[in-house]
Amino acid sequence: MGLERGEGFVLRTRPYAEADLIVTLFLEKKGKRTGIAKGVRRLNSRLGGVFDLLNRIEVVFYPHRGLDLLSQGSVLEAYLQIKRDLAAVESALAVARLLDRLLPSHQAEDGPYHLFSRFLALLPAGDPLALQTATELKLLALLGHRPHLNGCLRCGRKDGPFRFVPGRGGILCASCAQGIEGVPVDAGLARTLDWLLTHPLERSKVVKLSPAAAARTKELISTYIEVLGRGT
């Protein structure tokens, strides 16, 4: 195969051998690709800094069945404002990890790509936790794993309390969840998460999660991702 060119985001990097770097990219129109950048960790490398996490880059590569060979690259956007804010960069990296975990390789995913781009654009001026939560929920939905948060999966009851059951992808009321383990979710938090899922990302700034609600939300999403990850 000949050279290909793509534009997208650096989701993950890991050192390889003495001076190489294995890079996971999320490219527009090309999906998730993993490649090797030879010698990029040397001080005199012309690609130094190009493959920093979260950078939006243009890259030229030789596609391979295993690892692509990353030949050239340039930074289109480094998101320095995000990287100067600890809470913002932690939220951005959390969403990047979700994409890395759930995206299929070599498959274009236009919806998730444009959502991630919009998330990064909004992050410097938004509430990181609300934006992260809304983006994660929307990404799950776009990738075919939409969580059911609008009432009990079995009986439709909406007044809670509920348990989020990761293996079933949604909430069950106390009556329907008897004997079933899950993450406890009160009715108010369920409504908030469903609102973040169903409303435009730009409107997530009106939501403020309490520390307790934030911790419960993190538990809910992380356990769901863990269950989904076992099947990918």
PDB file of C-alpha atoms in Angstrom:
ATOM      1  CA  MET A   1       0.000   0.000   0.000  1.00  0.00           C
ATOM      2  CA  GLY A   2       1.107   3.553  -0.648  1.00  0.00           C
ATOM      3  CA  LEU A   3       1.265   6.557   1.610  1.00  0.00           C
ATOM      4  CA  GLU A   4      -1.940   7.827   3.209  1.00  0.00           C
ATOM      5  CA  ARG A   5      -2.693  11.134   4.872  1.00  0.00           C
ATOM      6  CA  GLY A   6      -5.089  11.787   7.728  1.00  0.00           C
ATOM      7  CA  GLU A   7      -6.144  14.375  10.277  1.00  0.00           C
ATOM      8  CA  GLY A   8      -7.155  13.623  13.823  1.00  0.00           C
ATOM      9  CA  PHE A   9      -6.400  13.311  17.509  1.00  0.00           C
ATOM     10  CA  VAL A  10      -3.691  11.591  19.560  1.00  0.00           C
ATOM     11  CA  LEU A  11      -5.541   9.333  22.003  1.00  0.00           C
ATOM     12  CA  ARG A  12      -2.729   7.284  23.492  1.00  0.00           C
ATOM     13  CA  THR A  13       1.037   6.832  23.353  1.00  0.00           C
ATOM     14  CA  ARG A  14       3.444   4.325  24.805  1.00  0.00           C
ATOM     15  CA  PRO A  15       7.229   4.004  24.502  1.00  0.00           C
ATOM     16  CA  TYR A  16       8.650   1.214  22.386  1.00  0.00           C
ATOM     17  CA  ALA A  17      12.218   0.014  22.081  1.00  0.00           C
ATOM     18  CA  GLU A  18      14.928   2.620  22.677  1.00  0.00           C
ATOM     19  CA  ALA A  19      13.526   5.671  20.909  1.00  0.00           C
ATOM     20  CA  ASP A  20      10.237   4.710  19.214  1.00  0.00           C
ATOM     21  CA  LEU A  21       6.667   5.511  20.159  1.00  0.00           C
ATOM     22  CA  ILE A  22       3.493   3.533  19.560  1.00  0.00           C
ATOM     23  CA  VAL A  23       0.681   6.004  18.904  1.00  0.00           C
ATOM     24  CA  THR A  24      -3.076   5.476  18.841  1.00  0.00           C
ATOM     25  CA  LEU A  25      -4.840   8.038  16.660  1.00  0.00           C
ATOM     26  CA  PHE A  26      -8.481   8.832  15.995  1.00  0.00           C
ATOM     27  CA  LEU A  27      -8.522  10.054  12.404  1.00  0.00           C
ATOM     28  CA  GLU A  28     -11.364  11.726  10.572  1.00  0.00           C
ATOM     29  CA  LYS A  29     -12.766   9.418   7.865  1.00  0.00           C
ATOM     30  CA  LYS A  30     -10.279   6.664   8.843  1.00  0.00           C
ATOM     31  CA  GLY A  31     -11.196   5.864  12.435  1.00  0.00           C
ATOM     32  CA  LYS A  32      -8.882   4.542  15.090  1.00  0.00           C
ATOM     33  CA  ARG A  33      -5.394   3.657  13.855  1.00  0.00           C
ATOM     34  CA  THR A  34      -2.338   2.507  15.764  1.00  0.00           C
ATOM     35  CA  GLY A  35       1.101   3.161  14.360  1.00  0.00           C
ATOM     36  CA  ILE A  36       4.755   3.367  15.250  1.00  0.00           C
ATOM     37  CA  ALA A  37       6.802   6.550  15.042  1.00  0.00           C
ATOM     38  CA  LYS A  38      10.444   5.538  14.625  1.00  0.00           C
ATOM     39  CA  GLY A  39      13.034   7.503  16.581  1.00  0.00           C
ATOM     40  CA  VAL A  40      10.515  10.110  17.719  1.00  0.00           C
ATOM     41  CA  ARG A  41      11.777  10.064  21.321  1.00  0.00           C
ATOM     42  CA  ARG A  42      15.250  11.203  20.298  1.00  0.00           C
ATOM     43  CA  LEU A  43      16.006  14.833  21.190  1.00  0.00           C
ATOM     44  CA  ASN A  44      16.765  15.728  17.579  1.00  0.00           C
ATOM     45  CA  SER A  45      13.636  14.097  16.101  1.00  0.00           C
ATOM     46  CA  ARG A  46      11.784  16.305  13.631  1.00  0.00           C
ATOM     47  CA  LEU A  47       8.534  14.853  15.017  1.00  0.00           C
ATOM     48  CA  GLY A  48       9.267  15.845  18.610  1.00  0.00           C
ATOM     49  CA  GLY A  49       6.081  17.040  20.311  1.00  0.00           C
ATOM     50  CA  VAL A  50       3.819  16.150  17.388  1.00  0.00           C
ATOM     51  CA  PHE A  51       2.413  13.064  19.103  1.00  0.00           C
ATOM     52  CA  ASP A  52       1.684  14.652  22.469  1.00  0.00           C
ATOM     53  CA  LEU A  53      -1.608  13.445  23.933  1.00  0.00           C
ATOM     54  CA  LEU A  54      -4.746  15.263  22.737  1.00  0.00           C
ATOM     55  CA  ASN A  55      -2.976  17.082  19.908  1.00  0.00           C
ATOM     56  CA  ARG A  56      -4.962  17.416  16.694  1.00  0.00           C
ATOM     57  CA  ILE A  57      -2.470  16.598  13.984  1.00  0.00           C
ATOM     58  CA  GLU A  58      -2.020  15.938  10.308  1.00  0.00           C
ATOM     59  CA  VAL A  59      -0.133  12.711   9.744  1.00  0.00           C
ATOM     60  CA  VAL A  60       1.309  10.833   6.785  1.00  0.00           C
ATOM     61  CA  PHE A  61       1.654   7.074   7.217  1.00  0.00           C
ATOM     62  CA  TYR A  62       2.236   3.771   5.500  1.00  0.00           C
ATOM     63  CA  PRO A  63      -0.747   1.535   6.386  1.00  0.00           C
ATOM     64  CA  HIS A  64       0.044  -1.996   7.533  1.00  0.00           C
ATOM     65  CA  ARG A  65      -2.031  -4.923   8.719  1.00  0.00           C
ATOM     66  CA  GLY A  66      -0.414  -4.585  12.133  1.00  0.00           C
ATOM     67  CA  LEU A  67       1.113  -1.258  13.086  1.00  0.00           C
ATOM     68  CA  ASP A  68       1.038   1.597  10.600  1.00  0.00           C
ATOM     69  CA  LEU A  69       4.378   3.327  10.027  1.00  0.00           C
ATOM     70  CA  LEU A  70       4.012   7.015  10.885  1.00  0.00           C
ATOM     71  CA  SER A  71       6.210   8.917   8.462  1.00  0.00           C
ATOM     72  CA  GLN A  72       5.417  12.634   8.816  1.00  0.00           C
ATOM     73  CA  GLY A  73       3.296  14.776  11.065  1.00  0.00           C
ATOM     74  CA  SER A  74       2.465  18.324  12.043  1.00  0.00           C
ATOM     75  CA  VAL A  75       0.433  19.863  14.867  1.00  0.00           C
ATOM     76  CA  LEU A  76      -2.822  21.547  13.850  1.00  0.00           C
ATOM     77  CA  GLU A  77      -4.033  22.311  17.385  1.00  0.00           C
ATOM     78  CA  ALA A  78      -2.214  21.649  20.677  1.00  0.00           C
ATOM     79  CA  TYR A  79      -5.078  22.713  22.999  1.00  0.00           C
ATOM     80  CA  LEU A  80      -2.667  24.527  25.297  1.00  0.00           C
ATOM     81  CA  GLN A  81      -5.479  26.211  27.214  1.00  0.00           C
ATOM     82  CA  ILE A  82      -6.846  22.794  28.167  1.00  0.00           C
ATOM     83  CA  LYS A  83      -3.412  21.465  29.087  1.00  0.00           C
ATOM     84  CA  ARG A  84      -2.817  24.357  31.508  1.00  0.00           C
ATOM     85  CA  ASP A  85      -5.934  23.408  33.518  1.00  0.00           C
ATOM     86  CA  LEU A  86      -5.632  20.186  35.543  1.00  0.00           C
ATOM     87  CA  ALA A  87      -9.387  19.542  35.756  1.00  0.00           C
ATOM     88  CA  ALA A  88      -9.836  20.172  32.025  1.00  0.00           C
ATOM     89  CA  VAL A  89      -6.958  17.934  30.965  1.00  0.00           C
ATOM     90  CA  GLU A  90      -8.140  15.134  33.271  1.00  0.00           C
ATOM     91  CA  SER A  91     -11.600  15.284  31.684  1.00  0.00           C
ATOM     92  CA  ALA A  92     -10.151  15.367  28.164  1.00  0.00           C
ATOM     93  CA  LEU A  93      -7.925  12.364  28.854  1.00  0.00           C
ATOM     94  CA  ALA A  94     -10.837  10.434  30.373  1.00  0.00           C
ATOM     95  CA  VAL A  95     -12.868  10.856  27.180  1.00  0.00           C
ATOM     96  CA  ALA A  96      -9.821   9.947  25.081  1.00  0.00           C
ATOM     97  CA  ARG A  97      -9.450   6.720  27.088  1.00  0.00           C
ATOM     98  CA  LEU A  98     -13.102   5.889  26.459  1.00  0.00           C
ATOM     99  CA  LEU A  99     -12.626   6.349  22.725  1.00  0.00           C
ATOM    100  CA  ASP A 100      -9.481   4.214  22.743  1.00  0.00           C
ATOM    101  CA  ARG A 101     -11.265   1.455  24.612  1.00  0.00           C
ATOM    102  CA  LEU A 102     -14.516   1.283  22.660  1.00  0.00           C
ATOM    103  CA  LEU A 103     -13.734   2.425  19.115  1.00  0.00           C
ATOM    104  CA  PRO A 104     -13.242  -0.370  16.573  1.00  0.00           C
ATOM    105  CA  SER A 105     -10.030  -0.158  14.579  1.00  0.00           C
ATOM    106  CA  HIS A 106      -9.943   1.023  10.949  1.00  0.00           C
ATOM    107  CA  GLN A 107     -13.594   2.052  10.932  1.00  0.00           C
ATOM    108  CA  ALA A 108     -14.716   5.625  10.263  1.00  0.00           C
ATOM    109  CA  GLU A 109     -16.798   7.033  13.119  1.00  0.00           C
ATOM    110  CA  ASP A 110     -17.926  10.487  12.033  1.00  0.00           C
ATOM    111  CA  GLY A 111     -20.358  11.104  14.902  1.00  0.00           C
ATOM    112  CA  PRO A 112     -17.877  10.351  17.715  1.00  0.00           C
ATOM    113  CA  TYR A 113     -15.137  12.242  15.864  1.00  0.00           C
ATOM    114  CA  HIS A 114     -17.119  15.457  15.585  1.00  0.00           C
ATOM    115  CA  LEU A 115     -18.460  15.120  19.135  1.00  0.00           C
ATOM    116  CA  PHE A 116     -14.923  14.805  20.526  1.00  0.00           C
ATOM    117  CA  SER A 117     -13.818  17.808  18.475  1.00  0.00           C
ATOM    118  CA  ARG A 118     -16.732  19.865  19.818  1.00  0.00           C
ATOM    119  CA  PHE A 119     -16.032  18.708  23.384  1.00  0.00           C
ATOM    120  CA  LEU A 120     -12.415  19.908  23.186  1.00  0.00           C
ATOM    121  CA  ALA A 121     -13.513  23.229  21.690  1.00  0.00           C
ATOM    122  CA  LEU A 122     -15.989  23.837  24.539  1.00  0.00           C
ATOM    123  CA  LEU A 123     -13.785  22.584  27.374  1.00  0.00           C
ATOM    124  CA  PRO A 124     -11.698  25.728  28.066  1.00  0.00           C
ATOM    125  CA  ALA A 125     -14.793  27.802  28.888  1.00  0.00           C
ATOM    126  CA  GLY A 126     -17.052  25.079  30.288  1.00  0.00           C
ATOM    127  CA  ASP A 127     -17.410  22.984  33.418  1.00  0.00           C
ATOM    128  CA  PRO A 128     -15.052  20.029  32.833  1.00  0.00           C
ATOM    129  CA  LEU A 129     -17.047  17.454  34.779  1.00  0.00           C
ATOM    130  CA  ALA A 130     -20.417  18.289  33.213  1.00  0.00           C
ATOM    131  CA  LEU A 131     -18.904  18.374  29.722  1.00  0.00           C
ATOM    132  CA  GLN A 132     -17.059  15.109  30.307  1.00  0.00           C
ATOM    133  CA  THR A 133     -20.176  13.372  31.605  1.00  0.00           C
ATOM    134  CA  ALA A 134     -22.345  14.624  28.740  1.00  0.00           C
ATOM    135  CA  THR A 135     -19.714  13.641  26.168  1.00  0.00           C
ATOM    136  CA  GLU A 136     -19.205  10.165  27.616  1.00  0.00           C
ATOM    137  CA  LEU A 137     -22.952   9.487  27.656  1.00  0.00           C
ATOM    138  CA  LYS A 138     -23.353  10.746  24.088  1.00  0.00           C
ATOM    139  CA  LEU A 139     -20.372   8.715  22.883  1.00  0.00           C
ATOM    140  CA  LEU A 140     -21.808   5.579  24.443  1.00  0.00           C
ATOM    141  CA  ALA A 141     -25.068   6.253  22.601  1.00  0.00           C
ATOM    142  CA  LEU A 142     -23.328   6.939  19.278  1.00  0.00           C
ATOM    143  CA  LEU A 143     -21.357   3.700  19.589  1.00  0.00           C
ATOM    144  CA  GLY A 144     -24.506   1.658  20.127  1.00  0.00           C
ATOM    145  CA  HIS A 145     -24.461   1.451  23.938  1.00  0.00           C
ATOM    146  CA  ARG A 146     -26.988   4.127  24.875  1.00  0.00           C
ATOM    147  CA  PRO A 147     -27.680   3.841  28.616  1.00  0.00           C
ATOM    148  CA  HIS A 148     -31.345   3.776  29.605  1.00  0.00           C
ATOM    149  CA  LEU A 149     -31.800   6.417  32.298  1.00  0.00           C
ATOM    150  CA  ASN A 150     -35.393   7.569  31.742  1.00  0.00           C
ATOM    151  CA  GLY A 151     -37.213   5.308  34.185  1.00  0.00           C
ATOM    152  CA  CYS A 152     -37.047   1.653  35.123  1.00  0.00           C
ATOM    153  CA  LEU A 153     -36.159  -0.698  32.297  1.00  0.00           C
ATOM    154  CA  ARG A 154     -38.803  -3.208  33.381  1.00  0.00           C
ATOM    155  CA  CYS A 155     -41.818  -1.277  34.668  1.00  0.00           C
ATOM    156  CA  GLY A 156     -41.133   2.290  33.535  1.00  0.00           C
ATOM    157  CA  ARG A 157     -41.309   3.722  37.046  1.00  0.00           C
ATOM    158  CA  LYS A 158     -39.684   7.154  37.226  1.00  0.00           C
ATOM    159  CA  ASP A 159     -39.657   8.112  40.903  1.00  0.00           C
ATOM    160  CA  GLY A 160     -36.806   5.852  42.053  1.00  0.00           C
ATOM    161  CA  PRO A 161     -34.657   5.039  43.835  1.00  0.00           C
ATOM    162  CA  PHE A 162     -32.880   3.037  41.150  1.00  0.00           C
ATOM    163  CA  ARG A 163     -29.909   0.850  40.523  1.00  0.00           C
ATOM    164  CA  PHE A 164     -27.926   1.125  37.320  1.00  0.00           C
ATOM    165  CA  VAL A 165     -27.243  -2.438  36.144  1.00  0.00           C
ATOM    166  CA  PRO A 166     -24.282  -2.362  33.714  1.00  0.00           C
ATOM    167  CA  GLY A 167     -25.038  -5.741  32.181  1.00  0.00           C
ATOM    168  CA  ARG A 168     -28.501  -4.499  31.204  1.00  0.00           C
ATOM    169  CA  GLY A 169     -27.435  -1.018  30.184  1.00  0.00           C
ATOM    170  CA  GLY A 170     -29.923   0.893  32.305  1.00  0.00           C
ATOM    171  CA  ILE A 171     -31.680   1.551  35.581  1.00  0.00           C
ATOM    172  CA  LEU A 172     -34.093  -0.655  37.502  1.00  0.00           C
ATOM    173  CA  CYS A 173     -36.345   0.529  40.322  1.00  0.00           C
ATOM    174  CA  ALA A 174     -35.920  -0.938  43.815  1.00  0.00           C
ATOM    175  CA  SER A 175     -38.729  -3.425  43.253  1.00  0.00           C
ATOM    176  CA  CYS A 176     -37.481  -4.699  39.895  1.00  0.00           C
ATOM    177  CA  ALA A 177     -33.845  -4.730  41.037  1.00  0.00           C
ATOM    178  CA  GLN A 178     -34.365  -7.088  43.976  1.00  0.00           C
ATOM    179  CA  GLY A 179     -31.476  -9.529  44.076  1.00  0.00           C
ATOM    180  CA  ILE A 180     -29.619  -7.702  41.288  1.00  0.00           C
ATOM    181  CA  GLU A 181     -26.405  -5.812  41.987  1.00  0.00           C
ATOM    182  CA  GLY A 182     -25.887  -2.373  40.530  1.00  0.00           C
ATOM    183  CA  VAL A 183     -24.873   1.206  41.193  1.00  0.00           C
ATOM    184  CA  PRO A 184     -27.393   3.066  43.402  1.00  0.00           C
ATOM    185  CA  VAL A 185     -28.865   6.086  41.600  1.00  0.00           C
ATOM    186  CA  ASP A 186     -31.506   8.416  43.007  1.00  0.00           C
ATOM    187  CA  ALA A 187     -34.262   9.803  40.794  1.00  0.00           C
ATOM    188  CA  GLY A 188     -32.720  13.268  40.648  1.00  0.00           C
ATOM    189  CA  LEU A 189     -29.365  12.031  39.384  1.00  0.00           C
ATOM    190  CA  ALA A 190     -31.053   9.754  36.844  1.00  0.00           C
ATOM    191  CA  ARG A 191     -32.981  12.744  35.473  1.00  0.00           C
ATOM    192  CA  THR A 192     -29.814  14.851  35.346  1.00  0.00           C
ATOM    193  CA  LEU A 193     -27.853  12.207  33.456  1.00  0.00           C
ATOM    194  CA  ASP A 194     -30.714  11.619  31.036  1.00  0.00           C
ATOM    195  CA  TRP A 195     -30.867  15.396  30.443  1.00  0.00           C
ATOM    196  CA  LEU A 196     -27.132  15.506  29.690  1.00  0.00           C
ATOM    197  CA  LEU A 197     -27.561  12.572  27.316  1.00  0.00           C
ATOM    198  CA  THR A 198     -30.463  14.049  25.372  1.00  0.00           C
ATOM    199  CA  HIS A 199     -29.639  17.773  25.224  1.00  0.00           C
ATOM    200  CA  PRO A 200     -26.992  19.527  23.110  1.00  0.00           C
ATOM    201  CA  LEU A 201     -23.479  19.412  24.503  1.00  0.00           C
ATOM    202  CA  GLU A 202     -23.316  23.204  24.608  1.00  0.00           C
ATOM    203  CA  ARG A 203     -26.117  23.266  27.208  1.00  0.00           C
ATOM    204  CA  SER A 204     -24.292  21.043  29.698  1.00  0.00           C
ATOM    205  CA  LYS A 205     -22.812  24.168  31.312  1.00  0.00           C
ATOM    206  CA  VAL A 206     -26.111  24.718  33.166  1.00  0.00           C
ATOM    207  CA  VAL A 207     -25.574  21.455  35.103  1.00  0.00           C
ATOM    208  CA  LYS A 208     -23.599  21.397  38.344  1.00  0.00           C
ATOM    209  CA  LEU A 209     -22.980  18.021  39.925  1.00  0.00           C
ATOM    210  CA  SER A 210     -22.432  17.855  43.674  1.00  0.00           C
ATOM    211  CA  PRO A 211     -19.327  15.958  44.861  1.00  0.00           C
ATOM    212  CA  ALA A 212     -21.531  12.992  45.840  1.00  0.00           C
ATOM    213  CA  ALA A 213     -23.360  13.014  42.511  1.00  0.00           C
ATOM    214  CA  ALA A 214     -20.064  13.342  40.640  1.00  0.00           C
ATOM    215  CA  ALA A 215     -18.619  10.336  42.468  1.00  0.00           C
ATOM    216  CA  ARG A 216     -21.737   8.248  41.789  1.00  0.00           C
ATOM    217  CA  THR A 217     -21.710   9.293  38.118  1.00  0.00           C
ATOM    218  CA  LYS A 218     -18.073   8.273  37.761  1.00  0.00           C
ATOM    219  CA  GLU A 219     -18.860   4.890  39.319  1.00  0.00           C
ATOM    220  CA  LEU A 220     -21.852   4.373  37.031  1.00  0.00           C
ATOM    221  CA  ILE A 221     -20.000   5.198  33.817  1.00  0.00           C
ATOM    222  CA  SER A 222     -16.800   3.366  34.744  1.00  0.00           C
ATOM    223  CA  THR A 223     -18.613   0.143  35.670  1.00  0.00           C
ATOM    224  CA  TYR A 224     -20.622   0.313  32.443  1.00  0.00           C
ATOM    225  CA  ILE A 225     -17.473   0.859  30.377  1.00  0.00           C
ATOM    226  CA  GLU A 226     -15.792  -2.022  32.188  1.00  0.00           C
ATOM    227  CA  VAL A 227     -18.628  -4.383  31.248  1.00  0.00           C
ATOM    228  CA  LEU A 228     -18.652  -3.142  27.654  1.00  0.00           C
ATOM    229  CA  GLY A 229     -14.883  -3.441  27.415  1.00  0.00           C
ATOM    230  CA  ARG A 230     -15.008  -7.134  28.219  1.00  0.00           C
ATOM    231  CA  GLY A 231     -17.047  -7.666  25.091  1.00  0.00           C
ATOM    232  CA  THR A 232     -14.862  -5.612  22.698  1.00  0.00           C
TER     233      THR A 232
END
